[in-house]
Amino acid sequence: MRDWLYFDTMVTPKIITFIYWILLAGAVVSGLVLMVKGFGLMRYSGFAGFGMIVAAPILTVLSALLARIYCEIMIVLFKINEALQDIRRK
């Protein structure tokens, strides 16, 4: 309880992990939606629909990668904070 009251333990890294999973799920869902829309567009305009189908997996992977990089940067900042607190205690 003392760790929570004096901010010795950070809660934010746990929240960032949760946010990462939400961002990852969002990337997958948006990729699937884009692919389904691409299949629907192929009925009316073949090339545009095909482009969306090709772009969907690429955008899914890139957005998942960017979410990972963003969350890792945030975690690194908190790890630096923990290391500095350990140095201060010594």
CSV table of C-alpha atoms in Angstrom, one decimal:
chain,number,residue,atom,x,y,z
A,1,MET,CA,0.0,0.0,0.0
A,2,ARG,CA,2.9,2.3,0.8
A,3,ASP,CA,4.3,1.8,-2.8
A,4,TRP,CA,1.0,3.1,-4.2
A,5,LEU,CA,0.7,6.1,-1.9
A,6,TYR,CA,4.2,7.3,-2.4
A,7,PHE,CA,4.4,6.5,-6.1
A,8,ASP,CA,7.2,4.0,-5.7
A,9,THR,CA,5.4,1.5,-8.0
A,10,MET,CA,4.1,2.6,-11.3
A,11,VAL,CA,0.7,1.6,-12.6
A,12,THR,CA,1.1,3.0,-16.0
A,13,PRO,CA,3.3,0.2,-17.5
A,14,LYS,CA,0.4,-2.2,-16.8
A,15,ILE,CA,-2.0,0.2,-18.5
A,16,ILE,CA,0.3,0.6,-21.5
A,17,THR,CA,0.3,-3.2,-21.9
A,18,PHE,CA,-3.5,-3.2,-21.9
A,19,ILE,CA,-3.5,-0.3,-24.4
A,20,TYR,CA,-1.1,-2.3,-26.6
A,21,TRP,CA,-3.5,-5.2,-26.8
A,22,ILE,CA,-6.4,-2.8,-27.6
A,23,LEU,CA,-4.4,-1.2,-30.4
A,24,LEU,CA,-3.4,-4.6,-31.8
A,25,ALA,CA,-7.0,-5.7,-31.8
A,26,GLY,CA,-7.9,-2.5,-33.5
A,27,ALA,CA,-5.3,-3.0,-36.2
A,28,VAL,CA,-6.5,-6.5,-36.9
A,29,VAL,CA,-10.2,-5.5,-37.0
A,30,SER,CA,-9.5,-2.5,-39.3
A,31,GLY,CA,-7.5,-4.7,-41.6
A,32,LEU,CA,-10.3,-7.2,-41.8
A,33,VAL,CA,-12.9,-4.4,-42.4
A,34,LEU,CA,-10.7,-3.0,-45.2
A,35,MET,CA,-10.4,-6.4,-46.8
A,36,VAL,CA,-14.1,-7.0,-46.7
A,37,LYS,CA,-14.7,-3.6,-48.2
A,38,GLY,CA,-12.2,-4.4,-50.9
A,39,PHE,CA,-14.1,-7.6,-51.8
A,40,GLY,CA,-17.3,-5.6,-51.9
A,41,LEU,CA,-15.7,-2.9,-54.1
A,42,MET,CA,-14.4,-5.6,-56.5
A,43,ARG,CA,-18.0,-6.1,-57.7
A,44,TYR,CA,-18.2,-2.5,-59.0
A,45,SER,CA,-14.6,-1.5,-59.6
A,46,GLY,CA,-12.2,-4.3,-59.9
A,47,PHE,CA,-8.9,-2.4,-59.6
A,48,ALA,CA,-9.8,-0.3,-56.6
A,49,GLY,CA,-11.1,-3.4,-54.7
A,50,PHE,CA,-8.0,-5.3,-55.6
A,51,GLY,CA,-5.9,-2.5,-54.3
A,52,MET,CA,-7.7,-2.5,-51.0
A,53,ILE,CA,-7.3,-6.2,-50.6
A,54,VAL,CA,-3.6,-5.9,-51.2
A,55,ALA,CA,-3.2,-2.9,-48.9
A,56,ALA,CA,-5.2,-4.4,-46.0
A,57,PRO,CA,-2.6,-6.9,-44.8
A,58,ILE,CA,0.2,-4.4,-45.3
A,59,LEU,CA,-1.6,-1.7,-43.3
A,60,THR,CA,-2.5,-4.2,-40.6
A,61,VAL,CA,1.1,-5.2,-40.1
A,62,LEU,CA,2.4,-1.6,-40.2
A,63,SER,CA,-0.2,-0.4,-37.8
A,64,ALA,CA,0.5,-3.3,-35.4
A,65,LEU,CA,4.3,-2.5,-35.7
A,66,LEU,CA,3.7,1.2,-35.0
A,67,ALA,CA,1.5,0.3,-32.0
A,68,ARG,CA,4.3,-1.9,-30.7
A,69,ILE,CA,7.0,0.7,-31.2
A,70,TYR,CA,4.9,3.4,-29.5
A,71,CYS,CA,4.2,1.2,-26.4
A,72,GLU,CA,7.8,0.1,-26.2
A,73,ILE,CA,8.9,3.7,-26.1
A,74,MET,CA,6.5,4.5,-23.3
A,75,ILE,CA,7.7,1.4,-21.4
A,76,VAL,CA,11.3,2.4,-21.8
A,77,LEU,CA,10.6,5.8,-20.3
A,78,PHE,CA,9.2,4.1,-17.2
A,79,LYS,CA,12.1,1.7,-17.0
A,80,ILE,CA,14.4,4.7,-17.1
A,81,ASN,CA,12.5,6.2,-14.3
A,82,GLU,CA,12.7,3.0,-12.2
A,83,ALA,CA,16.5,2.8,-12.9
A,84,LEU,CA,16.9,6.3,-11.7
A,85,GLN,CA,15.0,5.6,-8.6
A,86,ASP,CA,17.2,2.6,-7.9
A,87,ILE,CA,20.3,4.7,-8.3
A,88,ARG,CA,18.9,7.4,-6.0
A,89,ARG,CA,18.2,4.8,-3.3
A,90,LYS,CA,21.8,3.6,-3.4
